[in-house]
PDB file of C-alpha atoms in Angstrom:
ATOM      1  CA  MET A1218      11.856 -19.219  -4.886  1.00 58.00           C
ATOM      2  CA  LYS A1219       9.162 -20.023  -7.146  1.00 64.00           C
ATOM      3  CA  GLN A1220       6.547 -20.091  -4.266  1.00 62.00           C
ATOM      4  CA  PHE A1221       7.882 -16.662  -3.159  1.00 58.00           C
ATOM      5  CA  PHE A1222       6.810 -15.079  -6.489  1.00 67.00           C
ATOM      6  CA  GLU A1223       3.646 -17.008  -6.719  1.00 70.00           C
ATOM      7  CA  GLY A1224       0.557 -14.824  -7.467  1.00 70.00           C
ATOM      8  CA  ILE A1225       2.777 -11.796  -8.861  1.00 83.00           C
ATOM      9  CA  ARG A1226       1.085 -10.543 -11.867  1.00 84.00           C
ATOM     10  CA  ILE A1227       3.481  -9.349 -14.802  1.00 90.00           C
ATOM     11  CA  ARG A1228       0.814  -6.691 -15.796  1.00 89.00           C
ATOM     12  CA  SER A1229       0.886  -5.308 -12.190  1.00 90.00           C
ATOM     13  CA  VAL A1230       4.672  -5.147 -12.249  1.00 92.00           C
ATOM     14  CA  VAL A1231       4.631  -3.319 -15.632  1.00 94.00           C
ATOM     15  CA  ILE A1232       2.213  -0.806 -14.412  1.00 94.00           C
ATOM     16  CA  ILE A1233       4.268  -0.353 -11.187  1.00 94.00           C
ATOM     17  CA  ILE A1234       7.389   0.308 -13.464  1.00 96.00           C
ATOM     18  CA  ILE A1235       5.497   2.773 -15.789  1.00 97.00           C
ATOM     19  CA  GLY A1236       4.165   4.473 -12.782  1.00 96.00           C
ATOM     20  CA  THR A1237       7.556   4.993 -11.259  1.00 96.00           C
ATOM     21  CA  LEU A1238       8.868   6.340 -14.612  1.00 96.00           C
ATOM     22  CA  ILE A1239       6.066   8.912 -14.727  1.00 97.00           C
ATOM     23  CA  PHE A1240       6.681   9.796 -10.985  1.00 96.00           C
ATOM     24  CA  GLY A1241      10.583  10.106 -11.449  1.00 95.00           C
ATOM     25  CA  PHE A1242      10.174  12.251 -14.690  1.00 95.00           C
ATOM     26  CA  GLY A1243       7.904  14.733 -12.780  1.00 95.00           C
ATOM     27  CA  ILE A1244      10.290  14.908  -9.770  1.00 95.00           C
ATOM     28  CA  ILE A1245      13.419  15.612 -11.915  1.00 94.00           C
ATOM     29  CA  HIS A1246      11.890  17.816 -14.584  1.00 92.00           C
ATOM     30  CA  PHE A1247       9.399  19.944 -12.591  1.00 93.00           C
ATOM     31  CA  ASN A1248      10.397  19.649  -8.909  1.00 93.00           C
ATOM     32  CA  LEU A1249      14.152  19.514  -9.021  1.00 92.00           C
ATOM     33  CA  GLN A1250      14.580  21.706 -11.959  1.00 89.00           C
ATOM     34  CA  ASN A1251      12.567  24.481 -10.610  1.00 90.00           C
ATOM     35  CA  GLY A1252      13.506  24.343  -7.003  1.00 90.00           C
ATOM     36  CA  LEU A1253      10.285  22.792  -5.498  1.00 91.00           C
ATOM     37  CA  ALA A1254      10.253  20.418  -2.755  1.00 90.00           C
ATOM     38  CA  HIS A1255       7.742  17.464  -2.385  1.00 87.00           C
ATOM     39  CA  GLY A1256       6.027  15.617   0.312  1.00 80.00           C
ATOM     40  CA  GLY A1257       6.818  12.259   2.046  1.00 82.00           C
ATOM     41  CA  PHE A1258      10.319  10.570   1.697  1.00 87.00           C
ATOM     42  CA  THR A1259      10.622  11.979  -1.868  1.00 88.00           C
ATOM     43  CA  GLY A1260      10.541  15.551  -0.311  1.00 89.00           C
ATOM     44  CA  ILE A1261      13.154  14.400   2.212  1.00 91.00           C
ATOM     45  CA  THR A1262      15.378  13.421  -0.694  1.00 93.00           C
ATOM     46  CA  LEU A1263      15.027  16.593  -2.492  1.00 93.00           C
ATOM     47  CA  LEU A1264      15.829  18.482   0.656  1.00 91.00           C
ATOM     48  CA  LEU A1265      18.984  16.370   1.274  1.00 92.00           C
ATOM     49  CA  TYR A1266      19.907  17.235  -2.339  1.00 93.00           C
ATOM     50  CA  TYR A1267      19.313  20.853  -1.872  1.00 91.00           C
ATOM     51  CA  VAL A1268      21.350  21.108   1.388  1.00 89.00           C
ATOM     52  CA  PHE A1269      23.914  18.412   0.853  1.00 91.00           C
ATOM     53  CA  THR A1270      23.869  17.679  -2.852  1.00 91.00           C
ATOM     54  CA  ILE A1271      23.061  14.003  -2.303  1.00 92.00           C
ATOM     55  CA  GLU A1272      21.496  12.580  -5.309  1.00 92.00           C
ATOM     56  CA  PRO A1273      17.881  11.677  -4.908  1.00 93.00           C
ATOM     57  CA  SER A1274      18.055   8.158  -6.297  1.00 92.00           C
ATOM     58  CA  LEU A1275      20.635   7.175  -3.526  1.00 92.00           C
ATOM     59  CA  SER A1276      18.927   8.795  -0.589  1.00 92.00           C
ATOM     60  CA  ASN A1277      15.560   7.324  -1.737  1.00 90.00           C
ATOM     61  CA  LEU A1278      16.963   3.813  -1.680  1.00 88.00           C
ATOM     62  CA  LEU A1279      18.689   4.356   1.773  1.00 88.00           C
ATOM     63  CA  LEU A1280      15.813   5.838   3.454  1.00 86.00           C
ATOM     64  CA  ASN A1281      13.370   3.124   2.322  1.00 84.00           C
ATOM     65  CA  ILE A1282      15.416   0.097   3.350  1.00 79.00           C
ATOM     66  CA  PRO A1283      14.046  -0.004   7.022  1.00 77.00           C
ATOM     67  CA  LEU A1284      10.505   0.314   5.744  1.00 74.00           C
ATOM     68  CA  PHE A1285      10.562  -2.773   3.800  1.00 72.00           C
ATOM     69  CA  PHE A1286      10.545  -4.913   6.925  1.00 71.00           C
ATOM     70  CA  ILE A1287       7.514  -2.988   8.161  1.00 69.00           C
ATOM     71  CA  GLY A1288       5.850  -3.505   4.908  1.00 63.00           C
ATOM     72  CA  TYR A1289       6.354  -7.114   4.915  1.00 69.00           C
ATOM     73  CA  ARG A1290       4.977  -7.474   8.407  1.00 67.00           C
ATOM     74  CA  LEU A1291       1.875  -5.292   7.613  1.00 64.00           C
ATOM     75  CA  PHE A1292       0.884  -6.401   4.164  1.00 63.00           C
ATOM     76  CA  GLY A1293       2.390  -9.908   3.474  1.00 67.00           C
ATOM     77  CA  ARG A1294       4.488 -11.289   0.690  1.00 75.00           C
ATOM     78  CA  ARG A1295       2.737 -10.024  -2.484  1.00 77.00           C
ATOM     79  CA  MET A1296       2.586  -6.367  -1.454  1.00 76.00           C
ATOM     80  CA  PHE A1297       6.217  -6.575  -0.085  1.00 79.00           C
ATOM     81  CA  ILE A1298       7.365  -7.727  -3.486  1.00 84.00           C
ATOM     82  CA  TYR A1299       5.424  -5.041  -5.401  1.00 85.00           C
ATOM     83  CA  SER A1300       6.680  -2.357  -2.954  1.00 82.00           C
ATOM     84  CA  LEU A1301      10.309  -3.713  -3.301  1.00 86.00           C
ATOM     85  CA  ILE A1302       9.808  -3.514  -7.212  1.00 90.00           C
ATOM     86  CA  GLY A1303       8.211  -0.021  -6.939  1.00 90.00           C
ATOM     87  CA  THR A1304      11.030   1.334  -4.669  1.00 89.00           C
ATOM     88  CA  LEU A1305      14.120  -0.094  -6.682  1.00 92.00           C
ATOM     89  CA  SER A1306      12.224   0.969 -10.017  1.00 94.00           C
ATOM     90  CA  LEU A1307      11.809   4.482  -8.718  1.00 93.00           C
ATOM     91  CA  THR A1308      15.464   4.548  -7.624  1.00 93.00           C
ATOM     92  CA  VAL A1309      16.448   3.408 -11.182  1.00 95.00           C
ATOM     93  CA  SER A1310      13.888   5.880 -12.774  1.00 95.00           C
ATOM     94  CA  LEU A1311      15.343   8.842 -10.816  1.00 95.00           C
ATOM     95  CA  ARG A1312      18.926   7.871 -11.546  1.00 95.00           C
ATOM     96  CA  ILE A1313      18.083   7.586 -15.416  1.00 95.00           C
ATOM     97  CA  PHE A1314      16.639  11.174 -15.392  1.00 94.00           C
ATOM     98  CA  GLU A1315      19.341  12.549 -13.283  1.00 93.00           C
ATOM     99  CA  LEU A1316      21.938  11.330 -15.826  1.00 92.00           C
ATOM    100  CA  TYR A1317      19.959  11.830 -18.931  1.00 89.00           C
ATOM    101  CA  PRO A1318      17.166  14.422 -18.471  1.00 86.00           C
ATOM    102  CA  VAL A1319      14.877  14.632 -21.502  1.00 79.00           C
ATOM    103  CA  THR A1320      15.372  18.399 -21.694  1.00 72.00           C
ATOM    104  CA  GLU A1321      15.160  21.440 -19.412  1.00 68.00           C
ATOM    105  CA  ILE A1322      11.511  22.372 -19.655  1.00 70.00           C
ATOM    106  CA  PRO A1323      11.413  26.280 -19.813  1.00 74.00           C
ATOM    107  CA  LEU A1324       8.815  26.982 -17.277  1.00 75.00           C
ATOM    108  CA  HIS A1325      10.667  28.983 -14.652  1.00 70.00           C
ATOM    109  CA  ASP A1326       8.552  32.225 -15.477  1.00 77.00           C
ATOM    110  CA  ASP A1327       5.192  30.210 -14.944  1.00 88.00           C
ATOM    111  CA  MET A1328       5.376  28.530 -11.482  1.00 91.00           C
ATOM    112  CA  ILE A1329       1.608  27.825 -11.571  1.00 92.00           C
ATOM    113  CA  LEU A1330       2.229  25.531 -14.530  1.00 92.00           C
ATOM    114  CA  VAL A1331       5.191  24.092 -12.853  1.00 93.00           C
ATOM    115  CA  SER A1332       3.249  23.061  -9.866  1.00 94.00           C
ATOM    116  CA  LEU A1333       0.227  21.824 -11.716  1.00 95.00           C
ATOM    117  CA  PHE A1334       2.210  19.660 -13.870  1.00 94.00           C
ATOM    118  CA  ALA A1335       4.420  18.472 -10.851  1.00 95.00           C
ATOM    119  CA  GLY A1336       1.294  17.368  -9.032  1.00 95.00           C
ATOM    120  CA  ALA A1337      -0.166  15.693 -12.072  1.00 96.00           C
ATOM    121  CA  PHE A1338       2.934  13.619 -12.922  1.00 96.00           C
ATOM    122  CA  ALA A1339       3.379  12.656  -9.212  1.00 94.00           C
ATOM    123  CA  GLY A1340      -0.291  11.854  -8.789  1.00 94.00           C
ATOM    124  CA  THR A1341      -0.563   9.862 -11.941  1.00 96.00           C
ATOM    125  CA  GLY A1342       2.526   7.877 -11.231  1.00 95.00           C
ATOM    126  CA  LEU A1343       1.718   7.070  -7.598  1.00 91.00           C
ATOM    127  CA  GLY A1344      -1.899   6.375  -8.393  1.00 91.00           C
ATOM    128  CA  MET A1345      -0.943   3.844 -10.993  1.00 92.00           C
ATOM    129  CA  ILE A1346       1.438   2.188  -8.460  1.00 91.00           C
ATOM    130  CA  PHE A1347      -1.217   2.030  -5.775  1.00 85.00           C
ATOM    131  CA  ARG A1348      -3.680   0.669  -8.283  1.00 83.00           C
ATOM    132  CA  ALA A1349      -1.421  -2.225  -9.230  1.00 86.00           C
ATOM    133  CA  GLY A1350      -1.187  -3.049  -5.482  1.00 80.00           C
ATOM    134  CA  GLY A1351       2.292  -1.557  -4.765  1.00 80.00           C
ATOM    135  CA  THR A1352       3.949   1.310  -3.208  1.00 78.00           C
ATOM    136  CA  THR A1353       7.339   3.237  -3.542  1.00 82.00           C
ATOM    137  CA  GLY A1354       8.088   2.651  -0.002  1.00 76.00           C
ATOM    138  CA  GLY A1355       8.420   5.530   2.681  1.00 77.00           C
ATOM    139  CA  VAL A1356       5.090   7.394   3.241  1.00 78.00           C
ATOM    140  CA  ASP A1357       3.356   5.238   0.781  1.00 67.00           C
ATOM    141  CA  ILE A1358       3.520   2.354   3.292  1.00 73.00           C
ATOM    142  CA  LEU A1359       2.320   4.511   6.105  1.00 77.00           C
ATOM    143  CA  ALA A1360      -0.574   5.815   3.902  1.00 76.00           C
ATOM    144  CA  LYS A1361      -1.646   2.338   3.171  1.00 69.00           C
ATOM    145  CA  LEU A1362      -1.477   1.601   6.979  1.00 74.00           C
ATOM    146  CA  ALA A1363      -3.671   4.632   7.636  1.00 80.00           C
ATOM    147  CA  GLU A1364      -6.241   3.590   5.045  1.00 78.00           C
ATOM    148  CA  LYS A1365      -6.355  -0.076   6.368  1.00 74.00           C
ATOM    149  CA  TYR A1366      -6.617   0.592   9.989  1.00 79.00           C
ATOM    150  CA  PHE A1367      -8.011   4.218  10.356  1.00 84.00           C
ATOM    151  CA  GLY A1368     -10.099   4.686   7.099  1.00 81.00           C
ATOM    152  CA  VAL A1369      -8.107   7.736   6.077  1.00 82.00           C
ATOM    153  CA  SER A1370      -7.907   8.040   2.287  1.00 78.00           C
ATOM    154  CA  ILE A1371      -4.347   7.648   0.842  1.00 74.00           C
ATOM    155  CA  GLY A1372      -4.491  11.145  -0.665  1.00 71.00           C
ATOM    156  CA  THR A1373      -5.620  12.771   2.465  1.00 80.00           C
ATOM    157  CA  PHE A1374      -3.027  11.166   4.581  1.00 83.00           C
ATOM    158  CA  MET A1375      -0.187  11.869   2.063  1.00 74.00           C
ATOM    159  CA  PHE A1376      -1.243  15.512   1.873  1.00 75.00           C
ATOM    160  CA  SER A1377      -1.099  15.872   5.700  1.00 83.00           C
ATOM    161  CA  PHE A1378       2.371  14.203   5.796  1.00 83.00           C
ATOM    162  CA  ASP A1379       3.546  16.087   2.983  1.00 74.00           C
ATOM    163  CA  ALA A1380       2.581  19.406   4.589  1.00 78.00           C
ATOM    164  CA  ALA A1381       4.703  18.481   7.497  1.00 84.00           C
ATOM    165  CA  VAL A1382       7.793  17.765   5.346  1.00 87.00           C
ATOM    166  CA  ILE A1383       7.334  20.929   3.270  1.00 81.00           C
ATOM    167  CA  THR A1384       7.161  22.986   6.507  1.00 85.00           C
ATOM    168  CA  LEU A1385      10.623  21.496   7.198  1.00 87.00           C
ATOM    169  CA  SER A1386      11.744  22.183   3.749  1.00 88.00           C
ATOM    170  CA  LEU A1387      11.466  25.905   4.712  1.00 86.00           C
ATOM    171  CA  VAL A1388      14.916  25.647   6.047  1.00 85.00           C
ATOM    172  CA  HIS A1389      15.980  25.798   2.322  1.00 86.00           C
ATOM    173  CA  LEU A1390      13.011  27.023   0.391  1.00 87.00           C
ATOM    174  CA  ASN A1391      11.552  30.357   0.536  1.00 89.00           C
ATOM    175  CA  LEU A1392       7.896  30.932   1.363  1.00 87.00           C
ATOM    176  CA  THR A1393       6.799  31.287  -2.323  1.00 90.00           C
ATOM    177  CA  GLN A1394       8.556  28.003  -3.349  1.00 90.00           C
ATOM    178  CA  ALA A1395       6.851  26.336  -0.250  1.00 87.00           C
ATOM    179  CA  MET A1396       3.383  27.687  -1.413  1.00 90.00           C
ATOM    180  CA  TYR A1397       3.871  26.314  -5.005  1.00 92.00           C
ATOM    181  CA  THR A1398       5.004  22.984  -3.522  1.00 90.00           C
ATOM    182  CA  LEU A1399       1.857  22.759  -1.593  1.00 87.00           C
ATOM    183  CA  VAL A1400      -0.139  23.392  -4.795  1.00 92.00           C
ATOM    184  CA  ALA A1401       1.670  20.492  -6.434  1.00 92.00           C
ATOM    185  CA  VAL A1402       1.138  18.213  -3.456  1.00 86.00           C
ATOM    186  CA  PHE A1403      -2.473  19.110  -3.330  1.00 90.00           C
ATOM    187  CA  VAL A1404      -2.954  18.263  -6.910  1.00 94.00           C
ATOM    188  CA  ALA A1405      -1.173  15.076  -6.594  1.00 91.00           C
ATOM    189  CA  SER A1406      -3.200  14.013  -3.631  1.00 85.00           C
ATOM    190  CA  ARG A1407      -6.488  14.620  -5.682  1.00 88.00           C
ATOM    191  CA  VAL A1408      -5.154  12.764  -8.674  1.00 92.00           C
ATOM    192  CA  ILE A1409      -4.226   9.891  -6.590  1.00 87.00           C
ATOM    193  CA  ASP A1410      -7.708   9.612  -5.067  1.00 81.00           C
ATOM    194  CA  LEU A1411      -9.222   9.984  -8.534  1.00 82.00           C
ATOM    195  CA  LEU A1412      -7.286   6.998  -9.949  1.00 84.00           C
ATOM    196  CA  ILE A1413      -7.772   4.894  -6.905  1.00 77.00           C
ATOM    197  CA  GLU A1414     -11.490   5.478  -6.431  1.00 70.00           C
ATOM    198  CA  GLY A1415     -12.522   6.932  -9.735  1.00 63.00           C
ATOM    199  CA  ALA A1416     -12.110   3.605 -11.674  1.00 60.00           C
ATOM    200  CA  ASN A1417     -14.905   2.084  -9.644  1.00 64.00           C
ATOM    201  CA  ALA A1418     -16.761   5.436  -8.883  1.00 70.00           C
ATOM    202  CA  ALA A1419     -20.568   5.362  -9.423  1.00 82.00           C
ATOM    203  CA  LYS A1420     -23.806   7.347  -8.575  1.00 87.00           C
ATOM    204  CA  SER A1421     -26.490   6.115  -6.309  1.00 92.00           C
ATOM    205  CA  ALA A1422     -30.220   7.152  -6.538  1.00 93.00           C
ATOM    206  CA  MET A1423     -32.815   7.133  -4.015  1.00 94.00           C
ATOM    207  CA  ILE A1424     -36.181   7.329  -5.778  1.00 94.00           C
ATOM    208  CA  ILE A1425     -39.431   7.996  -4.109  1.00 92.00           C
ATOM    209  CA  SER A1426     -42.537   7.760  -6.289  1.00 91.00           C
ATOM    210  CA  ALA A1427     -46.087   6.400  -6.486  1.00 88.00           C
ATOM    211  CA  ASN A1428     -44.970   4.289  -9.477  1.00 90.00           C
ATOM    212  CA  THR A1429     -41.869   2.620  -8.134  1.00 91.00           C
ATOM    213  CA  SER A1430     -42.880  -0.672  -9.888  1.00 92.00           C
ATOM    214  CA  ALA A1431     -43.022   0.823 -13.165  1.00 94.00           C
ATOM    215  CA  ILE A1432     -39.775   2.789 -12.760  1.00 94.00           C
ATOM    216  CA  SER A1433     -37.941  -0.413 -11.606  1.00 93.00           C
ATOM    217  CA  GLU A1434     -39.272  -2.308 -14.575  1.00 93.00           C
ATOM    218  CA  ALA A1435     -38.116   0.647 -16.953  1.00 92.00           C
ATOM    219  CA  ILE A1436     -34.519   0.688 -15.369  1.00 92.00           C
ATOM    220  CA  ILE A1437     -34.268  -3.047 -15.992  1.00 91.00           C
ATOM    221  CA  ASP A1438     -35.701  -2.869 -19.655  1.00 90.00           C
ATOM    222  CA  ARG A1439     -33.878   0.074 -20.836  1.00 88.00           C
ATOM    223  CA  MET A1440     -30.659   0.042 -18.815  1.00 87.00           C
ATOM    224  CA  GLY A1441     -30.172  -3.467 -17.810  1.00 85.00           C
ATOM    225  CA  ARG A1442     -29.884  -2.513 -14.133  1.00 88.00           C
ATOM    226  CA  GLY A1443     -31.458  -3.737 -10.985  1.00 88.00           C
ATOM    227  CA  SER A1444     -32.702  -1.775  -8.156  1.00 91.00           C
ATOM    228  CA  THR A1445     -33.638  -2.429  -4.441  1.00 91.00           C
ATOM    229  CA  VAL A1446     -37.055  -1.627  -2.876  1.00 91.00           C
ATOM    230  CA  ILE A1447     -37.080  -0.254   0.448  1.00 91.00           C
ATOM    231  CA  THR A1448     -40.065   0.488   2.398  1.00 89.00           C
ATOM    232  CA  GLY A1449     -40.187   3.910   4.162  1.00 87.00           C
ATOM    233  CA  ARG A1450     -42.571   6.075   5.988  1.00 85.00           C
ATOM    234  CA  GLY A1451     -43.087   9.825   5.330  1.00 81.00           C
ATOM    235  CA  ALA A1452     -42.558  11.964   8.374  1.00 81.00           C
ATOM    236  CA  PHE A1453     -45.072  14.505   7.189  1.00 81.00           C
ATOM    237  CA  THR A1454     -47.884  12.400   6.000  1.00 80.00           C
ATOM    238  CA  ASP A1455     -47.098   9.276   8.028  1.00 81.00           C
ATOM    239  CA  ASN A1456     -47.848   7.284   4.824  1.00 84.00           C
ATOM    240  CA  GLU A1457     -45.820   4.219   3.827  1.00 85.00           C
ATOM    241  CA  ARG A1458     -43.986   4.662   0.581  1.00 84.00           C
ATOM    242  CA  GLU A1459     -41.757   2.288  -1.491  1.00 88.00           C
ATOM    243  CA  ILE A1460     -38.228   3.605  -2.069  1.00 92.00           C
ATOM    244  CA  LEU A1461     -36.026   2.439  -5.023  1.00 93.00           C
ATOM    245  CA  TYR A1462     -32.206   2.306  -4.423  1.00 94.00           C
ATOM    246  CA  CYS A1463     -30.329   2.094  -7.616  1.00 93.00           C
ATOM    247  CA  VAL A1464     -26.602   2.277  -8.411  1.00 92.00           C
ATOM    248  CA  VAL A1465     -25.253   3.167 -11.904  1.00 89.00           C
ATOM    249  CA  HIS A1466     -22.046   4.159 -13.541  1.00 81.00           C
ATOM    250  CA  ARG A1467     -21.470   7.903 -13.819  1.00 78.00           C
ATOM    251  CA  HIS A1468     -21.982   7.774 -17.631  1.00 75.00           C
ATOM    252  CA  GLU A1469     -25.351   6.090 -17.110  1.00 84.00           C
ATOM    253  CA  LEU A1470     -26.707   8.962 -14.828  1.00 87.00           C
ATOM    254  CA  ILE A1471     -28.372  10.932 -17.612  1.00 87.00           C
ATOM    255  CA  GLN A1472     -30.111   7.725 -19.008  1.00 89.00           C
ATOM    256  CA  LEU A1473     -31.350   7.003 -15.499  1.00 92.00           C
ATOM    257  CA  LYS A1474     -32.723  10.554 -14.952  1.00 92.00           C
ATOM    258  CA  SER A1475     -34.572  10.174 -18.382  1.00 90.00           C
ATOM    259  CA  VAL A1476     -35.990   6.895 -17.463  1.00 92.00           C
ATOM    260  CA  ILE A1477     -37.409   8.286 -14.153  1.00 94.00           C
ATOM    261  CA  ASN A1478     -38.641  11.381 -15.857  1.00 92.00           C
ATOM    262  CA  ASP A1479     -40.556   9.302 -18.626  1.00 92.00           C
ATOM    263  CA  VAL A1480     -42.303   7.209 -16.056  1.00 93.00           C
ATOM    264  CA  ASP A1481     -42.871   9.884 -13.310  1.00 94.00           C
ATOM    265  CA  PRO A1482     -41.714  13.316 -13.895  1.00 93.00           C
ATOM    266  CA  TYR A1483     -42.787  14.176 -10.192  1.00 92.00           C
ATOM    267  CA  ALA A1484     -40.735  11.532  -8.641  1.00 93.00           C
ATOM    268  CA  PHE A1485     -38.435  12.700  -5.838  1.00 92.00           C
ATOM    269  CA  VAL A1486     -34.768  11.756  -6.663  1.00 94.00           C
ATOM    270  CA  SER A1487     -31.923  12.060  -4.441  1.00 93.00           C
ATOM    271  CA  LEU A1488     -28.409  11.444  -5.918  1.00 92.00           C
ATOM    272  CA  SER A1489     -25.150  10.627  -4.113  1.00 91.00           C
ATOM    273  CA  ASP A1490     -21.574   9.982  -5.043  1.00 85.00           C
ATOM    274  CA  VAL A1491     -20.328   6.330  -4.648  1.00 84.00           C
ATOM    275  CA  LYS A1492     -16.661   6.176  -4.258  1.00 75.00           C
ATOM    276  CA  GLU A1493     -16.342   2.350  -4.906  1.00 74.00           C
ATOM    277  CA  VAL A1494     -18.769  -0.270  -5.871  1.00 77.00           C
ATOM    278  CA  SER A1495     -18.319  -4.041  -6.452  1.00 73.00           C
ATOM    279  CA  GLY A1496     -20.716  -6.848  -7.383  1.00 73.00           C
ATOM    280  CA  GLU A1497     -22.847  -7.976 -10.351  1.00 67.00           C
ATOM    281  CA  GLY A1498     -22.752  -5.268 -13.122  1.00 65.00           C
ATOM    282  CA  PHE A1499     -19.666  -3.589 -11.855  1.00 66.00           C
ATOM    283  CA  THR A1500     -16.917  -6.028 -10.868  1.00 61.00           C
ATOM    284  CA  PHE A1501     -18.742  -9.321 -11.673  1.00 67.00           C
ATOM    285  CA  ASP A1502     -20.912 -10.519 -14.561  1.00 61.00           C
ATOM    286  CA  LYS A1503     -24.195 -12.254 -14.218  1.00 60.00           C
ATOM    287  CA  GLN A1504     -22.504 -15.598 -13.441  1.00 58.00           C
ATOM    288  CA  TYR A1505     -20.534 -13.903 -10.693  1.00 55.00           C
ATOM    289  CA  ARG A1506     -17.153 -14.223 -12.660  1.00 62.00           C
ATOM    290  CA  PRO A1507     -14.782 -11.279 -12.077  1.00 61.00           C
ATOM    291  CA  LEU A1508     -14.771  -8.771 -14.979  1.00 61.00           C
ATOM    292  CA  LYS A1509     -11.159  -8.063 -14.427  1.00 57.00           C
ATOM    293  CA  PRO A1510      -8.335  -9.314 -11.991  1.00 47.00           C
ATOM    294  CA  ALA A1511      -8.938  -8.162  -8.203  1.00 42.00           C
ATOM    295  CA  ASP A1512      -5.636  -6.324  -8.063  1.00 42.00           C
ATOM    296  CA  GLU A1513      -5.693  -4.417 -11.279  1.00 42.00           C
TER     297      GLU A1513
END
């Protein structure tokens, strides 16, 4: 039994539990109280409640049991344990808020706010769970599979799957409720991607200048960042040029621009978003020691 739980981090378990509490709060206090659906298996549980009055906490557990076996075969022991914890914790969270709702939030006349907050709570809760290495079962496992084998982002896959579930929910919801639900699902998918990718997001810069050496030295001296020199050839002039490639944190972008401008205000600079970056200066220090645990 001890070997089965080897490698399980208490911090990750705590994050998963907090994430399920946030997610469960949003489902009960924004979706359920205002007649909105949701995507994925949670949307199916809400639809079962609206049509057959089956409590979401019960249907969530029953629907996810078969997927535990798929999750174990696909992702191994650790993720299976995290997913099991996530699903059981979500079931408990839903049940707690079913029995003891904090309060009825009076937003019935402002469905825009309802949908925005529903999406924010769902995205924040699920994003925390995914960042900790777990899932809440159901479509979360399918989303992880799509990301692993097809390169589809978790948020994009979940939005597509959720749209299908919401379409099915039209058997109970009217068109207005379905449209507000789509807003909530879209917001949730964006928040999930932000939490998963945003933590290690960065900016990359391609710098073309006649003073690449001076710019590189300035970046090292003033920012403590390295850069890579790439040899290129101008298509118009046919002249060889040195190109600097540099990756920095988002909050360092203004400083990088200032450094480049001070050395060569006429430098050609192309900036791009980097969804995730790892290595020295980002996830490792100069001695190549991890700055934080890999699964956090």
